[in-house]
Short mmCIF file of C-alpha atoms in Angstrom, two decimals:
data_model
loop_
_atom_site.label_atom_id
_atom_site.label_comp_id
_atom_site.label_asym_id
_atom_site.label_seq_id
_atom_site.Cartn_x
_atom_site.Cartn_y
_atom_site.Cartn_z
CA MET Q 1 -37.13 1.98 32.38
CA LYS Q 2 -33.81 2.29 30.29
CA SER Q 3 -33.70 1.30 26.77
CA LEU Q 4 -30.68 -0.34 25.31
CA TRP Q 5 -29.48 0.63 21.67
CA LEU Q 6 -26.46 -0.63 19.74
CA SER Q 7 -24.00 1.85 18.13
CA PRO Q 8 -22.09 -0.12 15.51
CA ALA Q 9 -18.69 0.18 13.92
CA LYS Q 10 -18.04 0.62 10.18
CA LEU Q 11 -15.46 -0.04 7.91
CA ASN Q 12 -14.45 2.04 4.83
CA LEU Q 13 -13.58 -0.63 2.27
CA PHE Q 14 -11.72 1.94 0.21
CA LEU Q 15 -11.63 5.67 0.28
CA HIS Q 16 -10.76 7.77 -2.77
CA ILE Q 17 -10.44 11.50 -2.40
CA THR Q 18 -11.81 13.03 -5.57
CA GLY Q 19 -11.61 16.76 -5.01
CA GLN Q 20 -11.86 19.61 -2.54
CA ARG Q 21 -14.51 22.16 -2.35
CA GLU Q 22 -14.28 25.84 -1.94
CA ASP Q 23 -15.14 25.49 1.95
CA GLY Q 24 -12.58 23.02 2.41
CA TYR Q 25 -14.57 20.05 2.55
CA HIS Q 26 -13.22 17.08 0.65
CA LEU Q 27 -15.04 15.26 -2.06
CA LEU Q 28 -15.18 11.38 -1.38
CA GLN Q 29 -15.79 8.10 -3.08
CA THR Q 30 -16.14 5.21 -0.55
CA VAL Q 31 -17.85 2.10 0.30
CA PHE Q 32 -19.24 1.78 3.90
CA GLN Q 33 -19.74 -1.86 5.47
CA PHE Q 34 -20.90 -2.22 9.37
CA LEU Q 35 -19.65 -4.37 11.65
CA ASP Q 36 -21.55 -6.68 14.48
CA TYR Q 37 -19.22 -4.91 16.98
CA SER Q 38 -20.76 -2.11 18.73
CA ASP Q 39 -20.71 0.46 21.60
CA GLN Q 40 -23.87 0.33 23.76
CA LEU Q 41 -26.11 3.36 24.85
CA LEU Q 42 -28.76 3.17 27.39
CA PHE Q 43 -31.42 5.89 27.48
CA GLU Q 44 -33.81 6.94 29.91
CA THR Q 45 -36.25 9.94 29.42
CA ARG Q 46 -36.73 12.61 31.69
CA ASN Q 47 -39.57 15.06 31.87
CA ASP Q 48 -37.53 18.16 31.99
CA ASP Q 49 -35.06 19.26 29.57
CA VAL Q 50 -31.77 18.09 31.10
CA ILE Q 51 -29.59 15.98 29.04
CA ALA Q 52 -27.18 13.89 31.30
CA LEU Q 53 -24.17 11.89 30.30
CA GLU Q 54 -23.56 9.61 33.08
CA ASN Q 55 -20.06 8.53 32.24
CA SER Q 56 -17.83 10.89 30.48
CA LEU Q 57 -15.08 9.98 27.91
CA PRO Q 58 -11.64 10.69 29.04
CA GLY Q 59 -10.13 13.90 27.69
CA VAL Q 60 -13.69 14.69 26.02
CA ALA Q 61 -15.78 17.61 27.76
CA ASP Q 62 -19.57 16.72 27.82
CA GLU Q 63 -20.21 19.84 25.94
CA ASP Q 64 -18.02 18.61 22.90
CA ASN Q 65 -19.34 14.91 22.90
CA LEU Q 66 -21.42 14.17 20.11
CA ILE Q 67 -23.86 12.21 21.97
CA ILE Q 68 -24.83 15.37 24.12
CA ARG Q 69 -24.70 17.52 21.01
CA ALA Q 70 -26.87 15.07 18.92
CA ALA Q 71 -29.41 15.14 22.04
CA ARG Q 72 -29.68 18.97 22.16
CA LYS Q 73 -30.14 19.35 18.54
CA LEU Q 74 -33.20 17.09 18.88
CA GLN Q 75 -34.50 19.19 21.89
CA ALA Q 76 -35.35 21.95 19.34
CA TYR Q 77 -37.81 19.63 17.83
CA SER Q 78 -39.02 18.18 21.01
CA THR Q 79 -40.04 21.49 22.58
CA SER Q 80 -42.13 22.39 19.25
CA LYS Q 81 -43.75 19.18 19.12
CA LYS Q 82 -44.02 17.44 22.49
CA GLY Q 83 -42.78 20.05 24.98
CA LYS Q 84 -39.79 19.62 27.30
CA ARG Q 85 -37.88 16.46 26.78
CA GLY Q 86 -34.56 15.32 28.41
CA ALA Q 87 -32.71 12.11 29.00
CA ASN Q 88 -30.28 10.22 31.05
CA ILE Q 89 -27.83 8.46 28.80
CA GLN Q 90 -25.09 5.95 29.63
CA LEU Q 91 -22.31 5.15 27.18
CA LEU Q 92 -20.70 1.53 27.31
CA LYS Q 93 -17.72 2.41 25.20
CA LYS Q 94 -16.18 -0.79 23.12
CA LEU Q 95 -14.92 1.14 20.07
CA PRO Q 96 -11.38 2.57 20.16
CA MET Q 97 -11.22 6.27 19.83
CA GLY Q 98 -9.52 7.71 16.89
CA GLY Q 99 -9.64 4.36 15.16
CA GLY Q 100 -11.58 5.11 11.79
CA LEU Q 101 -14.44 2.97 12.91
CA GLY Q 102 -16.85 5.68 13.20
CA GLY Q 103 -17.47 5.45 17.06
CA GLY Q 104 -18.17 9.12 17.84
CA SER Q 105 -20.34 9.63 14.63
CA SER Q 106 -22.13 6.01 15.38
CA ASN Q 107 -22.90 7.30 18.97
CA ALA Q 108 -24.39 10.49 17.56
CA ALA Q 109 -26.41 8.62 14.87
CA THR Q 110 -27.65 6.03 17.55
CA THR Q 111 -28.76 8.96 19.92
CA LEU Q 112 -30.72 10.68 17.26
CA LEU Q 113 -32.53 7.31 16.24
CA ALA Q 114 -33.08 6.55 19.93
CA LEU Q 115 -34.41 10.00 20.88
CA ASN Q 116 -36.55 10.44 17.90
CA HIS Q 117 -38.20 7.23 18.87
CA LEU Q 118 -38.32 7.68 22.70
CA TRP Q 119 -39.28 11.19 22.47
CA GLN Q 120 -42.14 10.24 19.92
CA LEU Q 121 -41.13 13.01 17.25
CA ASP Q 122 -41.58 11.24 14.20
CA LEU Q 123 -38.85 12.84 12.22
CA THR Q 124 -38.27 11.12 8.91
CA THR Q 125 -34.83 9.60 8.12
CA ASP Q 126 -33.88 12.24 5.76
CA GLU Q 127 -34.61 15.03 8.69
CA LEU Q 128 -32.28 12.77 10.85
CA LYS Q 129 -29.60 12.44 8.36
CA SER Q 130 -29.73 16.41 7.90
CA ILE Q 131 -29.35 17.09 11.52
CA GLY Q 132 -26.81 14.24 11.50
CA LEU Q 133 -24.68 16.03 8.94
CA GLU Q 134 -24.49 19.19 11.09
CA LEU Q 135 -22.54 17.04 13.71
CA GLY Q 136 -20.04 15.30 11.17
CA ALA Q 137 -19.78 13.90 7.63
CA ASP Q 138 -20.10 10.27 8.72
CA VAL Q 139 -23.27 10.62 11.05
CA PRO Q 140 -25.57 10.14 8.33
CA ILE Q 141 -24.39 6.77 7.11
CA PHE Q 142 -24.87 5.29 10.72
CA ILE Q 143 -28.73 6.97 10.22
CA HIS Q 144 -28.98 5.44 6.50
CA GLY Q 145 -28.24 1.91 8.23
CA GLU Q 146 -27.40 0.35 4.87
CA ALA Q 147 -24.21 -0.94 3.26
CA CYS Q 148 -23.60 1.51 0.44
CA VAL Q 149 -21.16 3.71 -1.92
CA ALA Q 150 -20.93 7.28 -0.27
CA GLU Q 151 -20.08 10.21 -2.45
CA GLY Q 152 -20.09 13.84 -2.17
CA ILE Q 153 -18.70 14.77 0.97
CA GLY Q 154 -19.82 11.62 2.42
CA GLU Q 155 -23.73 12.21 2.26
CA GLN Q 156 -24.93 10.82 -1.22
CA PHE Q 157 -25.74 7.10 -0.77
CA THR Q 158 -26.33 4.20 -3.43
CA ASN Q 159 -26.90 0.94 -1.64
CA ILE Q 160 -25.01 -2.05 -2.47
CA GLU Q 161 -24.84 -5.83 -1.32
CA LEU Q 162 -21.42 -7.08 -0.09
CA GLU Q 163 -20.76 -10.88 0.13
CA PRO Q 164 -20.73 -12.29 3.87
CA CYS Q 165 -17.42 -12.30 5.39
CA TRP Q 166 -15.22 -11.70 8.49
CA TYR Q 167 -12.85 -9.20 9.37
CA LEU Q 168 -9.86 -9.22 11.43
CA VAL Q 169 -9.29 -5.76 12.54
CA LEU Q 170 -6.01 -4.48 14.33
CA VAL Q 171 -6.12 -1.65 16.59
CA PRO Q 172 -2.76 0.14 16.89
CA ASN Q 173 -1.74 2.20 20.08
CA CYS Q 174 -2.31 5.70 18.78
CA GLN Q 175 -5.06 8.03 17.91
CA VAL Q 176 -4.90 9.52 14.34
CA ASN Q 177 -6.07 13.18 14.00
CA THR Q 178 -8.58 13.43 11.21
CA GLY Q 179 -7.94 17.20 10.53
CA GLU Q 180 -3.77 16.56 10.60
CA ILE Q 181 -4.52 14.15 7.97
CA PHE Q 182 -6.69 16.18 5.50
CA SER Q 183 -4.70 19.07 5.86
CA ASP Q 184 -1.33 17.34 4.72
CA PRO Q 185 0.07 18.89 1.54
CA THR Q 186 0.93 15.49 0.07
CA LEU Q 187 -2.57 13.99 0.31
CA THR Q 188 -4.01 12.76 -2.85
CA ARG Q 189 -6.97 14.92 -3.79
CA ASN Q 190 -7.46 14.10 -7.57
CA SER Q 191 -8.45 10.19 -7.56
CA LYS Q 192 -10.83 9.54 -10.50
CA THR Q 193 -14.34 8.74 -9.49
CA ILE Q 194 -15.08 4.91 -10.62
CA ARG Q 195 -18.33 2.91 -11.56
CA ILE Q 196 -19.14 0.29 -8.84
CA ARG Q 197 -21.59 -2.29 -9.30
CA THR Q 198 -24.43 -2.76 -6.74
CA SER Q 199 -23.12 -6.22 -5.90
CA LEU Q 200 -19.54 -6.30 -4.65
CA ASN Q 201 -16.77 -8.72 -3.60
CA TRP Q 202 -13.59 -8.41 -1.67
CA ALA Q 203 -11.62 -9.27 -4.89
CA PHE Q 204 -12.60 -6.41 -6.45
CA LEU Q 205 -12.40 -4.26 -3.46
CA GLY Q 206 -8.95 -5.36 -2.68
CA THR Q 207 -7.86 -3.55 -6.00
CA LEU Q 208 -8.58 -0.16 -4.82
CA ARG Q 209 -6.91 1.87 -1.90
CA ASN Q 210 -7.18 4.43 0.84
CA ASP Q 211 -5.93 7.51 -0.27
CA CYS Q 212 -5.20 8.74 3.33
CA GLU Q 213 -3.07 5.78 4.14
CA ALA Q 214 0.20 6.95 2.72
CA VAL Q 215 -0.07 10.08 4.81
CA VAL Q 216 -1.08 8.06 7.99
CA LYS Q 217 1.84 5.54 7.49
CA LYS Q 218 4.32 8.38 7.35
CA ARG Q 219 3.12 9.96 10.47
CA TYR Q 220 2.06 7.21 12.63
CA PRO Q 221 4.76 4.30 12.40
CA GLU Q 222 2.12 2.12 14.64
CA VAL Q 223 -0.23 2.03 11.78
CA ASN Q 224 2.53 1.22 9.14
CA GLN Q 225 3.78 -1.82 11.44
CA ALA Q 226 0.15 -3.06 11.71
CA LEU Q 227 -0.18 -2.97 7.94
CA GLU Q 228 2.94 -4.75 7.40
CA TRP Q 229 2.20 -7.53 9.69
CA LEU Q 230 -1.56 -8.20 8.53
CA SER Q 231 -0.52 -7.97 4.69
CA GLN Q 232 1.16 -11.24 5.30
CA TYR Q 233 -2.22 -12.99 5.56
CA GLY Q 234 -4.36 -10.97 3.07
CA ILE Q 235 -4.93 -7.43 1.61
CA ALA Q 236 -4.53 -5.23 4.42
CA ARG Q 237 -6.21 -1.63 4.50
CA MET Q 238 -6.76 1.25 6.74
CA THR Q 239 -10.31 2.29 7.63
CA GLY Q 240 -11.17 5.94 7.04
CA THR Q 241 -8.68 8.18 8.56
CA GLY Q 242 -8.16 6.23 11.76
CA CYS Q 243 -5.61 4.04 13.13
CA CYS Q 244 -7.13 0.67 12.58
CA VAL Q 245 -6.44 -1.72 9.80
CA PHE Q 246 -8.33 -4.81 8.68
CA THR Q 247 -8.30 -7.59 6.15
CA SER Q 248 -11.36 -9.96 4.94
CA PHE Q 249 -11.87 -13.64 5.59
CA PRO Q 250 -14.38 -16.08 4.19
CA SER Q 251 -15.10 -17.54 7.78
CA GLU Q 252 -14.71 -16.61 11.43
CA GLN Q 253 -12.53 -19.54 12.01
CA GLU Q 254 -10.01 -18.55 9.65
CA ALA Q 255 -10.04 -14.92 11.20
CA ARG Q 256 -9.68 -16.03 14.63
CA LYS Q 257 -6.73 -18.49 13.55
CA ILE Q 258 -4.78 -15.52 12.20
CA ALA Q 259 -5.71 -13.59 15.26
CA THR Q 260 -4.00 -16.03 17.52
CA LEU Q 261 -0.67 -15.30 15.57
CA LEU Q 262 -1.08 -11.83 16.58
CA PRO Q 263 2.25 -10.38 18.30
CA LYS Q 264 1.40 -9.52 22.16
CA SER Q 265 2.35 -5.91 21.51
CA MET Q 266 -0.64 -5.59 18.99
CA GLN Q 267 -4.35 -5.60 20.13
CA ALA Q 268 -7.16 -6.85 17.68
CA PHE Q 269 -10.80 -8.14 17.49
CA VAL Q 270 -12.59 -10.18 14.86
CA ALA Q 271 -16.03 -9.14 13.64
CA ARG Q 272 -18.63 -10.13 11.05
CA GLY Q 273 -19.24 -7.64 8.21
CA VAL Q 274 -23.20 -7.12 7.87
CA ASN Q 275 -25.07 -5.04 5.12
CA LYS Q 276 -27.81 -3.61 7.75
CA SER Q 277 -26.59 -1.64 10.73
CA PRO Q 278 -27.31 -3.13 14.12
CA ALA Q 279 -28.67 0.02 15.27
CA GLN Q 280 -31.64 -0.31 12.82
CA SER Q 281 -32.34 -3.83 14.29
CA THR Q 282 -32.31 -2.17 17.59
CA LEU Q 283 -34.94 0.56 16.07
CA LEU Q 284 -37.09 -2.44 15.23
CA SER Q 285 -37.07 -4.41 18.66
CA THR Q 286 -35.92 -2.06 21.30
CA ASP Q 287 -34.74 -3.96 24.52
CA TYR Q 288 -35.73 -2.40 27.92
CA ILE Q 289 -34.07 -2.99 30.98
CA GLY Q 290 -35.81 -2.25 34.42
#
């Protein structure tokens, strides 16, 4: 039997870089919100210790894939608690790579959540977050599973409530290199930490910014073009350090109306912003496929 798990996208509604640690990690302040727009992962447990990814990502070796790395980190716990555990995993990819939507981190987090459940390891959410942080700074937020303010290197969370809305997300034809952006000498690294209410609306968030945006616009003209086009219809912002840009609408109808005006050279999708991760919904009601 295979079980189906969602691996959702996220948006950084703003992103301030407030400093840099001696080990090179940047200190951040951001707001995460999830989208009802997801990759899908199919898991089938096995009685040996083989982790098999049935469909590899182009240009990504299986050993470097965060799905495989997450599964193997959990195996250390499965061996001590339940004996040998393995899995066949199939990824149905929908989220663009390098888009700033957290696709790889979300895949890793969903793998940790799913295999913890399927292997009956009973690790706590905090234990899974700790494992996830070893894989990447964005992995813990997908395990946390609630819209929040994130600080530190992205692992300190304060839950918030965001007003319901719909997003139009543009996907420029490029992949932004995160390491390249964070190593740019012109990147702002001294933004002040701001006080944020636990209930937020887009009117307030729209007054903030993404500190990475100026560097990405300079290096990737496709992103600059997308931001310029989308800003005709609202406050346009880049998410994370990826290429995708977005703006908010109060209804799906309004978002889809603007999407019809998109030039043929651009790609986009419309998605609802949600305060709880669809992956957490999967955990509560796992779908099984024969």
